[in-house]
mmCIF file of C-alpha atoms in Angstrom:
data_model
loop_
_atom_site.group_PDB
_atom_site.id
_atom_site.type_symbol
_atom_site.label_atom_id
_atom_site.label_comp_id
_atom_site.label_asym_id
_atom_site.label_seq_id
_atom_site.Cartn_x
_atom_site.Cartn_y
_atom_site.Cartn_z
ATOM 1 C CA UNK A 1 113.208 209.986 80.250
ATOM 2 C CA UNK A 2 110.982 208.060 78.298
ATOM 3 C CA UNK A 3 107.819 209.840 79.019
ATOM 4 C CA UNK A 4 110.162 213.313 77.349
ATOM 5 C CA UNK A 5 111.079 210.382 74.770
ATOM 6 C CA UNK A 6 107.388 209.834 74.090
ATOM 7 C CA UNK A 7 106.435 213.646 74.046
ATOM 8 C CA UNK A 8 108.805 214.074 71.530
ATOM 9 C CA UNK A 9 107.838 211.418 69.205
ATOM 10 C CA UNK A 10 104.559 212.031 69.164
ATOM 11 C CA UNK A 11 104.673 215.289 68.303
ATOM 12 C CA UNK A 12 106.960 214.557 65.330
ATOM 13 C CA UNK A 13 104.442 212.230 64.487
ATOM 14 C CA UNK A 14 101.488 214.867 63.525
ATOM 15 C CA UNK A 15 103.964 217.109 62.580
ATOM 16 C CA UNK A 16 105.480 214.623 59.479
ATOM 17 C CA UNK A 17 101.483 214.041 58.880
ATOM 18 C CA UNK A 18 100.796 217.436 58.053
ATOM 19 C CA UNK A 19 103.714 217.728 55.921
ATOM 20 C CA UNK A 20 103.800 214.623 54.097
ATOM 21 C CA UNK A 21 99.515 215.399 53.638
ATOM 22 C CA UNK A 22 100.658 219.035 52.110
ATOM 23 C CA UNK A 23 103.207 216.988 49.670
ATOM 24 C CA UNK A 24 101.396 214.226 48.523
ATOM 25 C CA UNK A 25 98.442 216.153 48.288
ATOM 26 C CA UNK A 26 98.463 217.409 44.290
ATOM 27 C CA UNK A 27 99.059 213.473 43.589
ATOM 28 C CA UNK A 28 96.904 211.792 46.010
ATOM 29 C CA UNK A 29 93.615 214.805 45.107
ATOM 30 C CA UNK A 30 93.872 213.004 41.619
ATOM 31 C CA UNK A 31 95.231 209.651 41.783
ATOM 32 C CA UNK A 32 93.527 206.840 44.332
ATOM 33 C CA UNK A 33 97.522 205.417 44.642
ATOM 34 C CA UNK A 34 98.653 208.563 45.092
ATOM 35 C CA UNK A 35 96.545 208.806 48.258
ATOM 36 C CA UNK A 36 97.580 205.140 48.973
ATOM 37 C CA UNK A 37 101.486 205.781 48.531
ATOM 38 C CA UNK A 38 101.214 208.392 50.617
ATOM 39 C CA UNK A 39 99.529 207.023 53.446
ATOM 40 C CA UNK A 40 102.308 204.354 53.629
ATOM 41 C CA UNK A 41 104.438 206.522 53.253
ATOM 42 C CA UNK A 42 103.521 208.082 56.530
ATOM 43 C CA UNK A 43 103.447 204.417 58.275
ATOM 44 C CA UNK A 44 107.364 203.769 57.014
ATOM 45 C CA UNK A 45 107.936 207.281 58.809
ATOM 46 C CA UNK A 46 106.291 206.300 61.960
ATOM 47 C CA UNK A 47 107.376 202.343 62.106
ATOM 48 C CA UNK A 48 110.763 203.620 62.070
ATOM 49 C CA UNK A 49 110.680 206.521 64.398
ATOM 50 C CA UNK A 50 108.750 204.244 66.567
ATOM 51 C CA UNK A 51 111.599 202.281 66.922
ATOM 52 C CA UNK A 52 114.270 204.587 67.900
ATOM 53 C CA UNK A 53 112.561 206.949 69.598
ATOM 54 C CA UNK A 54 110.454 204.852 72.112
ATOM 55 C CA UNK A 55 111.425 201.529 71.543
ATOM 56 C CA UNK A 56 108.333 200.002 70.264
ATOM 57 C CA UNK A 57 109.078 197.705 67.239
ATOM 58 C CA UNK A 58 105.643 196.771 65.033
ATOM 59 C CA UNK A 59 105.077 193.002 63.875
ATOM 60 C CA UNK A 60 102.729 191.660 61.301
ATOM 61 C CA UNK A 61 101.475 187.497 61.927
ATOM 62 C CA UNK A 62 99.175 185.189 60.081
ATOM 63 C CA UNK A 63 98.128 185.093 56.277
ATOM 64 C CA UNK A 64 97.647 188.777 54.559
ATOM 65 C CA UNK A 65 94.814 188.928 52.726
ATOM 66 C CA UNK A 66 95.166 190.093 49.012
ATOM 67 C CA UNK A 67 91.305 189.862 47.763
ATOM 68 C CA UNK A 68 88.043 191.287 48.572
ATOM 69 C CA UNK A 69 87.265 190.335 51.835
ATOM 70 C CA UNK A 70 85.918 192.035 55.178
ATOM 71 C CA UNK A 71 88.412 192.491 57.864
ATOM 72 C CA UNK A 72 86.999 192.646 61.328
ATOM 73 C CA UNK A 73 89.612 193.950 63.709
ATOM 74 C CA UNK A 74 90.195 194.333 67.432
ATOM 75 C CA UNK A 75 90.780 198.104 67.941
ATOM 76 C CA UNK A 76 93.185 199.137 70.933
ATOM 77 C CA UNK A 77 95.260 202.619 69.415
ATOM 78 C CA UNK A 78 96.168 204.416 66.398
ATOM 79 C CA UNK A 79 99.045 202.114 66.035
ATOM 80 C CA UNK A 80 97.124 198.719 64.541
ATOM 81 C CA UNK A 81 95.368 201.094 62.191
ATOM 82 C CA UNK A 82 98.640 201.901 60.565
ATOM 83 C CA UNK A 83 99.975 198.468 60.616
ATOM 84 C CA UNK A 84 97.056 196.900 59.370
ATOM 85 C CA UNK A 85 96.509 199.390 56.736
ATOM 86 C CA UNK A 86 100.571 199.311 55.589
ATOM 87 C CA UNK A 87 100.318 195.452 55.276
ATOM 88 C CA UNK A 88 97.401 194.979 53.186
ATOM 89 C CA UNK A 89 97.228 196.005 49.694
ATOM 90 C CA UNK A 90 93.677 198.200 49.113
ATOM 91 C CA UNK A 91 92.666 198.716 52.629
ATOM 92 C CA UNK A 92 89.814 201.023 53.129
ATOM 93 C CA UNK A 93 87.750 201.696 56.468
ATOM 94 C CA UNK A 94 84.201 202.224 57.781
ATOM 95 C CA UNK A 95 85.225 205.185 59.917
ATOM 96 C CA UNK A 96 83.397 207.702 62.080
ATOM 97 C CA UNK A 97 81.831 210.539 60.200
ATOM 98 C CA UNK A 98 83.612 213.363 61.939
ATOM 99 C CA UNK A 99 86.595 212.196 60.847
ATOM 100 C CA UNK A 100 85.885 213.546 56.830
ATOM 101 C CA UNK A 101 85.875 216.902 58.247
ATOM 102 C CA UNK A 102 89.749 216.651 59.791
ATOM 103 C CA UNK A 103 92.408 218.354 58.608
ATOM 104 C CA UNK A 104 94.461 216.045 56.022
ATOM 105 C CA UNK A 105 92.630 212.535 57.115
ATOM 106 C CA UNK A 106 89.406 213.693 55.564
ATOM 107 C CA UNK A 107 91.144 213.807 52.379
ATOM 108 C CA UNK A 108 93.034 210.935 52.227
ATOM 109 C CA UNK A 109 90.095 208.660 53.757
ATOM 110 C CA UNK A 110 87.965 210.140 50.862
ATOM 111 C CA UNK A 111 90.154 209.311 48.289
ATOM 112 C CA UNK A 112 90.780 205.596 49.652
ATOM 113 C CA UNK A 113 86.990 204.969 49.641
ATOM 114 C CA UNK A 114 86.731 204.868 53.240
ATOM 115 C CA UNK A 115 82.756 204.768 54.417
ATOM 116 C CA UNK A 116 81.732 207.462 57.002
ATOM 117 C CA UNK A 117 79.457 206.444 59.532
ATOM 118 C CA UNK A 118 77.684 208.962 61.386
ATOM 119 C CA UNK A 119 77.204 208.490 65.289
ATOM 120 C CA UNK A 120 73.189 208.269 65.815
ATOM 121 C CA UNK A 121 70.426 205.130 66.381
ATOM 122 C CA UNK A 122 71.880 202.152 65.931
ATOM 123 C CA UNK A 123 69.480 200.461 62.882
ATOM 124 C CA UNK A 124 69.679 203.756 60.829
ATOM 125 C CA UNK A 125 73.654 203.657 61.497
ATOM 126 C CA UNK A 126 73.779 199.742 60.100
ATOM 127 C CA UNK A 127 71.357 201.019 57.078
ATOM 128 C CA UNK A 128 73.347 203.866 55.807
ATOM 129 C CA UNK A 129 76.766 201.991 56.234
ATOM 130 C CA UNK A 130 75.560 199.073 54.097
ATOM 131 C CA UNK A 131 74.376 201.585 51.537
ATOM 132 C CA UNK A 132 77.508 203.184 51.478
ATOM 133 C CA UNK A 133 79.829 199.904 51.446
ATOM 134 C CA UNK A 134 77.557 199.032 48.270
ATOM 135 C CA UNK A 135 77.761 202.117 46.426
ATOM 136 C CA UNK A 136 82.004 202.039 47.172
ATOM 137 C CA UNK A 137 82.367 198.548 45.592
ATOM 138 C CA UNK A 138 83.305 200.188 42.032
ATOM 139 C CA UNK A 139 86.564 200.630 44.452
ATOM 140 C CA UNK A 140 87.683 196.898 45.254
ATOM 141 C CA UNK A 141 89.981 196.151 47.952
ATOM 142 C CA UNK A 142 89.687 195.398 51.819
ATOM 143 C CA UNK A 143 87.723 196.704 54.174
ATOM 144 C CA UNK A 144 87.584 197.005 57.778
ATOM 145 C CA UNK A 145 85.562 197.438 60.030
ATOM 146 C CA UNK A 146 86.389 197.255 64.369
ATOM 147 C CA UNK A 147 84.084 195.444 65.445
ATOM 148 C CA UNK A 148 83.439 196.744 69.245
ATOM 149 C CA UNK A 149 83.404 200.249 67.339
ATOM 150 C CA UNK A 150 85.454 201.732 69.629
ATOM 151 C CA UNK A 151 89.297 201.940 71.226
ATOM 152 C CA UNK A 152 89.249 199.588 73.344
ATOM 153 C CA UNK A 153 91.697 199.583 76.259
ATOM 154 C CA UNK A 154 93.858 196.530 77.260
ATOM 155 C CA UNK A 155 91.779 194.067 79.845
ATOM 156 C CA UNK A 156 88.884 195.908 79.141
ATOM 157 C CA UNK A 157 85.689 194.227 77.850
ATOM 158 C CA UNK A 158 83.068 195.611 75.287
ATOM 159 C CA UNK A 159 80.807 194.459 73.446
ATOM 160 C CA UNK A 160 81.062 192.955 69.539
ATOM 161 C CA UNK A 161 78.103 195.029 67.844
ATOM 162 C CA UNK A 162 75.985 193.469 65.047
ATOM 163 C CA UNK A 163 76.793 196.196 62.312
ATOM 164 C CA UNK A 164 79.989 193.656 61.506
ATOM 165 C CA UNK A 165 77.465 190.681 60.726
ATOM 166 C CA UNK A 166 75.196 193.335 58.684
ATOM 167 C CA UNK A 167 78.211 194.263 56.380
ATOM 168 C CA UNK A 168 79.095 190.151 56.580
ATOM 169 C CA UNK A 169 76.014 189.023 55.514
ATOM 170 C CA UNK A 170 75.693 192.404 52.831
ATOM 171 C CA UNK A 171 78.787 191.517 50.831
ATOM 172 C CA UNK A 172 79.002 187.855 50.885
ATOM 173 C CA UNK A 173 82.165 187.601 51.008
ATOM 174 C CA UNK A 174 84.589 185.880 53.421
ATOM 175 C CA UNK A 175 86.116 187.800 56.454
ATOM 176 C CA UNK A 176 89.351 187.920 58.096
ATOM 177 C CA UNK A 177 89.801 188.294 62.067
ATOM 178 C CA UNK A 178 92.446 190.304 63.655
ATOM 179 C CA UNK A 179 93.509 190.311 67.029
ATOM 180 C CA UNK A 180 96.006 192.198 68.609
ATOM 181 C CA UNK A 181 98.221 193.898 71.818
ATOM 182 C CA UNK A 182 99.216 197.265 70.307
ATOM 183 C CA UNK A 183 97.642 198.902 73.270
ATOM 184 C CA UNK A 184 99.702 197.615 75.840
ATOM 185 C CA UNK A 185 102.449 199.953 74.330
ATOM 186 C CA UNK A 186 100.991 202.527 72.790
ATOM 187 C CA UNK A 187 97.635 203.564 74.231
ATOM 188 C CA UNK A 188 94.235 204.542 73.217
ATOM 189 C CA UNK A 189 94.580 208.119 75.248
ATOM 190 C CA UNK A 190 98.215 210.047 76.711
ATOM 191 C CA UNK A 191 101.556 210.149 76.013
ATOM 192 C CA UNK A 192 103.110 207.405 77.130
ATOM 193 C CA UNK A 193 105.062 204.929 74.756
ATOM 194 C CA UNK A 194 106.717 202.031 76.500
ATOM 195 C CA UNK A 195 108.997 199.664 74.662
ATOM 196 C CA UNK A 196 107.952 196.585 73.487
ATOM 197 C CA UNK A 197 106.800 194.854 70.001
ATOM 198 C CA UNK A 198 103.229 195.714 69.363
ATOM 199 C CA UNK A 199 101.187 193.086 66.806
ATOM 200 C CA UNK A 200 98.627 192.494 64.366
ATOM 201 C CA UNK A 201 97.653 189.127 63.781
ATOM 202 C CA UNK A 202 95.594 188.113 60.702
ATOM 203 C CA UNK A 203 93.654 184.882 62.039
ATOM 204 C CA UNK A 204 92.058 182.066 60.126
ATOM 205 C CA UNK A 205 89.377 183.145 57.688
ATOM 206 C CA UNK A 206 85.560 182.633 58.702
ATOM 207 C CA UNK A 207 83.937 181.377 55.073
ATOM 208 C CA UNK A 208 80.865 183.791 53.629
ATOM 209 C CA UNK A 209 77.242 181.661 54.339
ATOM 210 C CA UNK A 210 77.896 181.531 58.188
ATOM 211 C CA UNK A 211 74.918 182.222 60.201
ATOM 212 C CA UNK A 212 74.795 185.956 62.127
ATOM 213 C CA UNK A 213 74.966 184.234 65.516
ATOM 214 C CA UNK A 214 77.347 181.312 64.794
ATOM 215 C CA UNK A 215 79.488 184.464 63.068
ATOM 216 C CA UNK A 216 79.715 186.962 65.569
ATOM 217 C CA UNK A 217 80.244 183.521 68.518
ATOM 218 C CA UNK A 218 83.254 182.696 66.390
ATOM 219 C CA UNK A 219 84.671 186.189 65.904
ATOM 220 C CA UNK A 220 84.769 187.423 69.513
ATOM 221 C CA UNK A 221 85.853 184.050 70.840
ATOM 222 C CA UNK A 222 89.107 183.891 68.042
ATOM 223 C CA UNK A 223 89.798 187.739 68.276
ATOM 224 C CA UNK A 224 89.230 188.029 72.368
ATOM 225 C CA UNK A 225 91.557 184.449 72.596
ATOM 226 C CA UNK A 226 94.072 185.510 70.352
ATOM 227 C CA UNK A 227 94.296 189.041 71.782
ATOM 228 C CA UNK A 228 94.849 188.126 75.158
ATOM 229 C CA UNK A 229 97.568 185.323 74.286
ATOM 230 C CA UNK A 230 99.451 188.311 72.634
ATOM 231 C CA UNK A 231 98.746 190.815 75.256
ATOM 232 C CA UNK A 232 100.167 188.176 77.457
ATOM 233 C CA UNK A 233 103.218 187.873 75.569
ATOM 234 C CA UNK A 234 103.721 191.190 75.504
ATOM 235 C CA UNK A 235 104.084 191.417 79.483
ATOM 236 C CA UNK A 236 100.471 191.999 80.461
ATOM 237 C CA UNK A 237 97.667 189.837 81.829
ATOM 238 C CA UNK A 238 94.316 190.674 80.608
ATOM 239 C CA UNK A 239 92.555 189.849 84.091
ATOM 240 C CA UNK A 240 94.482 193.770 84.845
ATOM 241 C CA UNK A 241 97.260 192.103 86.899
ATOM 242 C CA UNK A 242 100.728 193.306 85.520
#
């Protein structure tokens, strides 16, 4: 029952984004808080659906930034992208290329200021991202960035890549850690939703003028900590045993 209960909702899901996309679209094409209104829009639709369709109920801990500041997130499912992005005010994301050439997210992430990043060598990837990042600051708000680059599966580890100290060290400004357990109930790939309260934490901010190793030490050790503690809270051990 819940995997028909989880079919179901998530095909409601990209239908409501293609119509709410086809809606909004005459405001959000001219208006940046057009885009922005609705975009949460869409999150409200899917927070609640979420809820009584496949029991997963979405939580938001720790201090919400309101100022500039890089965001460095843990990255587990399309789920903390929506709650992250519904709780903070101007959110805007460095975001794989491809993705400007999908049907309604290209759009919106254009007119948020989101940076494309295209997939290639690492130091030309890091070059062009800090390029764009500095030619969207006219656009002020928050911007994230997931640090492993990737979805990255419950009790799985991957690496923390340097382009998040590049950007750091770029902007000078302060950044915000977040950890959390979204995956363990709604994953990165299939259809399965299982019940549970799935949670983005905003952790202690790391000041600007860190050093790049003393940075990235102190941002996988508070983000891999914190993420296991919830994941552990929300019935799964990190080590893989249930």
């Amino acid at each position: 029952m819940q995997m028909i209960r989880s079919a179901l909702f998530v095909g409601q899901i990209y239908v409501a984004m293609l119509v709410l996309g086809i809606v909004f679209a005459p405001y959000a094409i001219f208006s940046r808080n057009g885009a922005y209104t609705a975009c949460k829009t869409y999150c409200k639709w899917v927070f609640w659906t979420m809820g009584w369709m496949v029991g997963i109920k979405g939580e938001v801990r720790g201090e919400v930034p309101q100022g500039e500041v890089l965001i460095a997130a843990k990255h587990q499912s399309f789920l903390d992208i929506m709650l992250i992005f519904h709780a903070l005010p101007a959110a805007k994301f460095i975001m794989k290329r491809e993705l400007l050439y999908a049907p309604i997210i290209g759009i919106y992430a254009k007119r948020l200021g989101c940076v494309p990043v295209a997939r290639g060598k690492r130091g030309a990837a890091i070059a062009k991202m800090v390029r764009d990042v500095e030619a969207g600051r006219a656009n002020p708000g928050q911007l994230i960035i997931y640090s492993q680059g990737t979805r990255v599966a419950p009790g799985v580890k991957a690496a923390y890549k340097v382009g998040t100290a590049v950007l750091y060290e770029q902007l000078g400004q302060p950044c915000v850690p977040v950890a959390t357990n979204v995956g363990v109930f709604w994953p990165r790939k299939g259809i399965l939703r299982k019940p549970g309260t799935a949670i983005v934490e905003f952790l202690p901010v790391l000041p600007e003028g860190m050093t790049r190793d003393a940075f990235m030490t102190e941002l996988e050790e508070t983000v891999e900590a914190r993420s296991d503690a919830l994941m552990r809270e929300g019935g799964f051990e990190p080590n893989g045993v249930h």
